[in-house]
mmCIF file of C-alpha atoms and ligand atoms in Angstrom:
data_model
loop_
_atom_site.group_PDB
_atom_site.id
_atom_site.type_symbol
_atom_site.label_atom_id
_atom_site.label_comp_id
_atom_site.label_asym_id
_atom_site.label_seq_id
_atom_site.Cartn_x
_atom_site.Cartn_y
_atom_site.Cartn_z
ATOM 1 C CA UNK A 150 73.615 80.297 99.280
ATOM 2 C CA UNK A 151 75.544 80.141 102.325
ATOM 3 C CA UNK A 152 75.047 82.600 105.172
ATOM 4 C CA UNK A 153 78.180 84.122 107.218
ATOM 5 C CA UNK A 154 78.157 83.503 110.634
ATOM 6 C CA UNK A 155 76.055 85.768 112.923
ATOM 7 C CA UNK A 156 74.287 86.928 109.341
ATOM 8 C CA UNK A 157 72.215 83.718 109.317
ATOM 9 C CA UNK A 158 69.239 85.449 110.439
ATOM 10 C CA UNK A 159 69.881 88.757 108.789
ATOM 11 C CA UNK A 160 67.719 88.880 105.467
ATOM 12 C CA UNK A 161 69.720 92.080 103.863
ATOM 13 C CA UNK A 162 72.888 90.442 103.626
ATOM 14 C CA UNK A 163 72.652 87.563 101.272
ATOM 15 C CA UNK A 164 75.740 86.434 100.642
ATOM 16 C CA UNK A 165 76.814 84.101 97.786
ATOM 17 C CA UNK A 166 79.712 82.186 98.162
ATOM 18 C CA UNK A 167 81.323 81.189 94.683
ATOM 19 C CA UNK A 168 84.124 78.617 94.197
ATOM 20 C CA UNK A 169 85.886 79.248 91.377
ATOM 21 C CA UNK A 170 88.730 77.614 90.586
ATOM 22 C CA UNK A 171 90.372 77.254 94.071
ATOM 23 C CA UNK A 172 89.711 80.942 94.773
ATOM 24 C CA UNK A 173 86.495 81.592 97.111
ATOM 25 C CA UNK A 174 85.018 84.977 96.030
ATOM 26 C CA UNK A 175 82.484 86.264 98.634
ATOM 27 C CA UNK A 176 80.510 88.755 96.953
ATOM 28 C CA UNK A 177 78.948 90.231 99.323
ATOM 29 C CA UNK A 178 76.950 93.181 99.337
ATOM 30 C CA UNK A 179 79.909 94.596 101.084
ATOM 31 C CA UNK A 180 78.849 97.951 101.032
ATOM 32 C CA UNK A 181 75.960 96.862 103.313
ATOM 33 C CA UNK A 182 78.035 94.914 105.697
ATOM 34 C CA UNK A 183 81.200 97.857 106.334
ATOM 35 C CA UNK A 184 77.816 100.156 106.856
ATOM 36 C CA UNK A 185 76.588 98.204 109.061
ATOM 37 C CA UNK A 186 79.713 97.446 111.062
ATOM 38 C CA UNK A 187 81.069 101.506 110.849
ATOM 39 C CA UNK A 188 80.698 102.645 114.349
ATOM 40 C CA UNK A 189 78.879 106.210 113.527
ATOM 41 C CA UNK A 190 79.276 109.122 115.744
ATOM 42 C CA UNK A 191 76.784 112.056 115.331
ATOM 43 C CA UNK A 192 76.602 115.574 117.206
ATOM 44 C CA UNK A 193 75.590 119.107 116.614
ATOM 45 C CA UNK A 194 76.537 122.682 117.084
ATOM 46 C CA UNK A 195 76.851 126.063 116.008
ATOM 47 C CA UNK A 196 80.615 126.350 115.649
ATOM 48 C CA UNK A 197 80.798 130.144 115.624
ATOM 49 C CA UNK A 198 84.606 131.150 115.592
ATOM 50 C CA UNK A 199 85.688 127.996 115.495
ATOM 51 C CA UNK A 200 88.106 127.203 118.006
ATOM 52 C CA UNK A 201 90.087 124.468 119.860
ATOM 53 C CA UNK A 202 87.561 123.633 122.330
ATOM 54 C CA UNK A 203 85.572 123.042 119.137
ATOM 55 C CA UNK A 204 88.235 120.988 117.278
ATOM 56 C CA UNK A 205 89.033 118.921 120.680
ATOM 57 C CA UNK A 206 85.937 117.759 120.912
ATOM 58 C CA UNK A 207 85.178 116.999 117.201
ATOM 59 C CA UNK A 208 88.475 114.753 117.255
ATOM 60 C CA UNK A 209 87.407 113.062 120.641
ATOM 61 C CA UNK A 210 84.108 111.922 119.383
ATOM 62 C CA UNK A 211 85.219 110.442 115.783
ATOM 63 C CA UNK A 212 88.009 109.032 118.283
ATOM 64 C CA UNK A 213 84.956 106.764 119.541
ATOM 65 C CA UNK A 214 83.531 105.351 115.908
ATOM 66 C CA UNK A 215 84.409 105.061 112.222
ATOM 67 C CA UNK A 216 82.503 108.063 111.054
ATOM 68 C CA UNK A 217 81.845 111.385 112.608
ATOM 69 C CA UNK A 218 78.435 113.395 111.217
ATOM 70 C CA UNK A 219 78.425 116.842 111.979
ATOM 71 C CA UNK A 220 74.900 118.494 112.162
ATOM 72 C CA UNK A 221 75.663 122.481 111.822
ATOM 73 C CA UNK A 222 72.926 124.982 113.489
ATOM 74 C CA UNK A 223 71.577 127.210 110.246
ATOM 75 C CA UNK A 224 71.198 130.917 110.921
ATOM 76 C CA UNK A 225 67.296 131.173 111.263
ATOM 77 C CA UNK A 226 67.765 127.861 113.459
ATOM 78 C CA UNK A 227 70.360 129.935 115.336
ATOM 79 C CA UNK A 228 68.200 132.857 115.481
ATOM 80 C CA UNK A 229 64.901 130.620 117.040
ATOM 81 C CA UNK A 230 67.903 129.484 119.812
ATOM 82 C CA UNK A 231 67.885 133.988 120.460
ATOM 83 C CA UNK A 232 71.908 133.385 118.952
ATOM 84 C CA UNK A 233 73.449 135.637 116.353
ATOM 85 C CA UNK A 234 76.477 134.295 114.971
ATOM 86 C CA UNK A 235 79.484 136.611 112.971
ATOM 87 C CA UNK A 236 80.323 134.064 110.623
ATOM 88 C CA UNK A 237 77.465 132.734 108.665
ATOM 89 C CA UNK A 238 76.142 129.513 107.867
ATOM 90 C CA UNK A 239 77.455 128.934 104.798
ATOM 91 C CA UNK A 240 80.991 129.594 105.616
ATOM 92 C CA UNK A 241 80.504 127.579 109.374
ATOM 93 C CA UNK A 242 79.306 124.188 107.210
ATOM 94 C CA UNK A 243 82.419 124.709 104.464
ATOM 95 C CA UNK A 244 84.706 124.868 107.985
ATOM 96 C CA UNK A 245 83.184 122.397 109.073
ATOM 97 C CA UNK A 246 83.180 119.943 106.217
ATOM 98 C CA UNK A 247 87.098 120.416 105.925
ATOM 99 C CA UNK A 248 87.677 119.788 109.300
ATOM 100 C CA UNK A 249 89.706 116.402 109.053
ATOM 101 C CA UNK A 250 87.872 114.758 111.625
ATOM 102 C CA UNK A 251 84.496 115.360 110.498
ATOM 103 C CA UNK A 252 83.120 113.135 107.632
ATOM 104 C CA UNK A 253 79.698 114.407 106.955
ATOM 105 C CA UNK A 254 78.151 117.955 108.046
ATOM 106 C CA UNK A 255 74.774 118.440 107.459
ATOM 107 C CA UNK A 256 72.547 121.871 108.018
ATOM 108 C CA UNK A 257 70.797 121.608 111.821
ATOM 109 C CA UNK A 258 67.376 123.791 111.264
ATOM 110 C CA UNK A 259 65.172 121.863 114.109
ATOM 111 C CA UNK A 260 65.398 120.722 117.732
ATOM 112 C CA UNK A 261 63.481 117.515 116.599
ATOM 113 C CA UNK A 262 65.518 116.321 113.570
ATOM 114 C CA UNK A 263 67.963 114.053 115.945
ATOM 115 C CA UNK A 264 66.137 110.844 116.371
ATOM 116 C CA UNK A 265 65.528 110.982 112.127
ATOM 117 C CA UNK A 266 69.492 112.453 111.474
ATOM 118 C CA UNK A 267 70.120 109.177 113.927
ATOM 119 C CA UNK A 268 68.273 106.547 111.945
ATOM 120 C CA UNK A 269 68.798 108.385 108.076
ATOM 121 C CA UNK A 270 72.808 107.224 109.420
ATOM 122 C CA UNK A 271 72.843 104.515 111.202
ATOM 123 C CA UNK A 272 74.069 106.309 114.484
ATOM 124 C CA UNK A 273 75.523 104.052 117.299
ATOM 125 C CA UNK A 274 76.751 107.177 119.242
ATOM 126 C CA UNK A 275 75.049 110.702 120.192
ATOM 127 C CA UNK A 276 77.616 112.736 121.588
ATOM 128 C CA UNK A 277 77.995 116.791 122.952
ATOM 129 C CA UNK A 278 79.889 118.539 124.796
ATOM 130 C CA UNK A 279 78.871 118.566 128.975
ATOM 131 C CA UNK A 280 77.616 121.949 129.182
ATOM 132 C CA UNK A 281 74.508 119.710 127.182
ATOM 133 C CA UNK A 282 74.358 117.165 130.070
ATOM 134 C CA UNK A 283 70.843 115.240 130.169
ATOM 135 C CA UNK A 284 69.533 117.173 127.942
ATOM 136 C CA UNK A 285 69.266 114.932 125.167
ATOM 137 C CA UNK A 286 69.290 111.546 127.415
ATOM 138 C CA UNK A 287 65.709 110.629 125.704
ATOM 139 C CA UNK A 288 67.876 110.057 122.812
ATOM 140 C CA UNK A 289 69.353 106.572 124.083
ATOM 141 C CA UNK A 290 66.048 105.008 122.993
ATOM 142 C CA UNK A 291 67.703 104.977 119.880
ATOM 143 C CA UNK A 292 71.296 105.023 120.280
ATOM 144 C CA UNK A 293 73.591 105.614 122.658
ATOM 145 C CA UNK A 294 74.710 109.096 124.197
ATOM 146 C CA UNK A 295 77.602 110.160 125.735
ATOM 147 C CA UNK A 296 78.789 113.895 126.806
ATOM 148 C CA UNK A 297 82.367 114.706 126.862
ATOM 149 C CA UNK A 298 84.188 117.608 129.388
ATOM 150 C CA UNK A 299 84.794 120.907 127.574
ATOM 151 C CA UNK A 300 87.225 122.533 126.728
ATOM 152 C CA UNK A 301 87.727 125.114 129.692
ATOM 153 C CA UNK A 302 89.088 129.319 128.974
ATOM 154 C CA UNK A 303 87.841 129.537 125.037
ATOM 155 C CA UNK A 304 84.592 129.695 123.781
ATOM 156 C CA UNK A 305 82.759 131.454 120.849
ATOM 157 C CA UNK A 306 80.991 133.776 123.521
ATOM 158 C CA UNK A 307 84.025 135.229 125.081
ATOM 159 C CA UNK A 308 85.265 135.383 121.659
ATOM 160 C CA UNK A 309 82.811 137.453 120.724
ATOM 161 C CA UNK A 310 82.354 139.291 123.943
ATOM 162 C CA UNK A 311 86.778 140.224 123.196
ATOM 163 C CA UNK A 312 85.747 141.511 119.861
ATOM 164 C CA UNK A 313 82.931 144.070 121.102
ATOM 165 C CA UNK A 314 85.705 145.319 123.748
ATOM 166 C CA UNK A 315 88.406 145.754 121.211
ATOM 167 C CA UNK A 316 85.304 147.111 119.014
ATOM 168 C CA UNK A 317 83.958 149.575 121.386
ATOM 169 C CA UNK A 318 87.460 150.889 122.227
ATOM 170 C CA UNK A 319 88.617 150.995 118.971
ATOM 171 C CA UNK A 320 85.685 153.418 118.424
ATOM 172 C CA UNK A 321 86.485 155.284 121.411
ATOM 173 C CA UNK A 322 90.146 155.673 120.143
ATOM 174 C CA UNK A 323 88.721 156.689 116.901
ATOM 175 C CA UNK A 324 86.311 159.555 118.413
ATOM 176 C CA UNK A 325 89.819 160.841 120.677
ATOM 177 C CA UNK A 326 91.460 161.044 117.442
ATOM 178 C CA UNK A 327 88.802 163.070 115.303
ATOM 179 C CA UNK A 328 88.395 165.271 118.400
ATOM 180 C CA UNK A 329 92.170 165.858 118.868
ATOM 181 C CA UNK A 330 91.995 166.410 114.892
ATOM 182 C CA UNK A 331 88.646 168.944 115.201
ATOM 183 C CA UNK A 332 90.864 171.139 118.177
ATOM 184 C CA UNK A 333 94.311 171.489 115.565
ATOM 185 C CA UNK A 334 91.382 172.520 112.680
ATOM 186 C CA UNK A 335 89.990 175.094 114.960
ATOM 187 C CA UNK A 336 93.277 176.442 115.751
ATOM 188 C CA UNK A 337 93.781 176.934 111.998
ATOM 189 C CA UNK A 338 90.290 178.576 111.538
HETATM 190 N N1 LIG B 296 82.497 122.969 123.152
HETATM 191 C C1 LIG B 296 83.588 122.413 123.867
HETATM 192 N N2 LIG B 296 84.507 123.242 124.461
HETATM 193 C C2 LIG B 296 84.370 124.592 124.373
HETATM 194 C C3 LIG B 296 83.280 125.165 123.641
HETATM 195 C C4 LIG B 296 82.363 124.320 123.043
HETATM 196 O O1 LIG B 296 83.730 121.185 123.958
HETATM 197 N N3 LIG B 296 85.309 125.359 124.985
HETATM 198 C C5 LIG B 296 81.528 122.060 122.539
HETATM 199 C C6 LIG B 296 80.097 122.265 123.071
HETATM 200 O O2 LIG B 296 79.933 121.568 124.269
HETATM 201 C C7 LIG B 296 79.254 121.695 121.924
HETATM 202 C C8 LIG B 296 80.115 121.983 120.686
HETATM 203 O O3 LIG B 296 81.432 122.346 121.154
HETATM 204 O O4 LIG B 296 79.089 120.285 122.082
HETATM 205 C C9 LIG B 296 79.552 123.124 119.851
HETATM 206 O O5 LIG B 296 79.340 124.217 120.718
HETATM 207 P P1 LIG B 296 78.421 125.421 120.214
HETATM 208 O O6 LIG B 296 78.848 125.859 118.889
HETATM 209 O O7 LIG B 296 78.360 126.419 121.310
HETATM 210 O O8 LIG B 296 77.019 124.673 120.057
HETATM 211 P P2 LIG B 296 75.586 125.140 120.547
HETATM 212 O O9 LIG B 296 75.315 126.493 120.045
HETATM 213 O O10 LIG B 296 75.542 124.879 121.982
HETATM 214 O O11 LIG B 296 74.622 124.177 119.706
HETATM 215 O O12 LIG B 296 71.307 120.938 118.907
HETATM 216 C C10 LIG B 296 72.402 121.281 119.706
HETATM 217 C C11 LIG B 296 72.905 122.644 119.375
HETATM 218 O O13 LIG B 296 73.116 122.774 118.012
HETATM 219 C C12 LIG B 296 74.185 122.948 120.125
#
């Protein structure tokens, strides 16, 4: 049994180096070993809309590991945080899991899941967007945390905020029109 260097004192990774016939086979548990060395980048959010402030950020943080976990706020989670989303959670984790960037997306239902989400994945990097700045710096007792500028002009509230305009005068538009059609009935009457 011969240990690779820098693994000598690491009991998981026994490694058995086999000569056989001039070739060297290292069977390794090599699944252990690429898990151990994949840099893994984990962060949170509710996605509502998603948009390119959303994406930008999602491609910026799997820009600094190997893997990019993605934990997705659930509705009643949402709903404890006094936020109601228009798409639901179902269709915000199937977004989410197809983004390209994102490997994993997993359901985010507490405040207090991080520091088990971090060590369930072997996180080296907790990252958000800076509008979340020292707010989750107790974090870096177990792995390191970063926040990254936002995106400025888009965001899921002034998404939604557009909507209710278009919404409320798209009823008002709608009540002119029945009126305008009530007057041309009465003439008729
Ligand atoms: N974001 C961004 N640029 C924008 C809008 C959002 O970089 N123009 C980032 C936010 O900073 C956040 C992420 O996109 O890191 C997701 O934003 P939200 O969906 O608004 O997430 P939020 O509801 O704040 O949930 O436990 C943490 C919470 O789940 C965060």
């Amino acid at each position: 049994m011969v240990a690779l260097a820098g693994f000598e004192n690491h009991p998981v990774y026994a490694i058995r180096l086999v000569e056989a016939n001039e070739r060297v086979l290292i069977h390794a548990s090599s699944e252990r070993i690429s898990e151990s060395m994949t840099k893994v980048v984990l962060t949170y959010g509710t996605f509502d809309l998603f948009h390119v402030g959303h994406l930008r950020l999602l491609k910026r943080l799997r820009g600094l590991g190997d893997r990019l976990i993605v934990g997705v706020s659930t509705d009643e989670f949402n709903r404890s945080k006094g936020k109601q989303t228009i798409i639901g959670f179902p269709e915000r984790i199937e977004i989410l899991q197809n983004v390209g960037c994102v490997d994993l997306a997993i359901p985010e239902s507490s405040w207090d899941q991080k520091v088990e989400d971090i060590h369930t994945h072997g996180v080296s990097i907790f990252g958000m967007g800076d509008d979340w700045t020292g707010k989750f710096d107790h974090l870096s007792e177990d792995c390191e945390v970063v926040y990254l500028p936002r995106t400025e002009g888009v965001s899921s509230t002034d998404l939604k905020r557009m909507l209710k305009i278009l919404d409320r005068s798209h009823v008002a538009d709608l009540k002119k029109a029945l009126d305008l059609i009530g007057s041309i009935v009465e003439r008729f009457d």
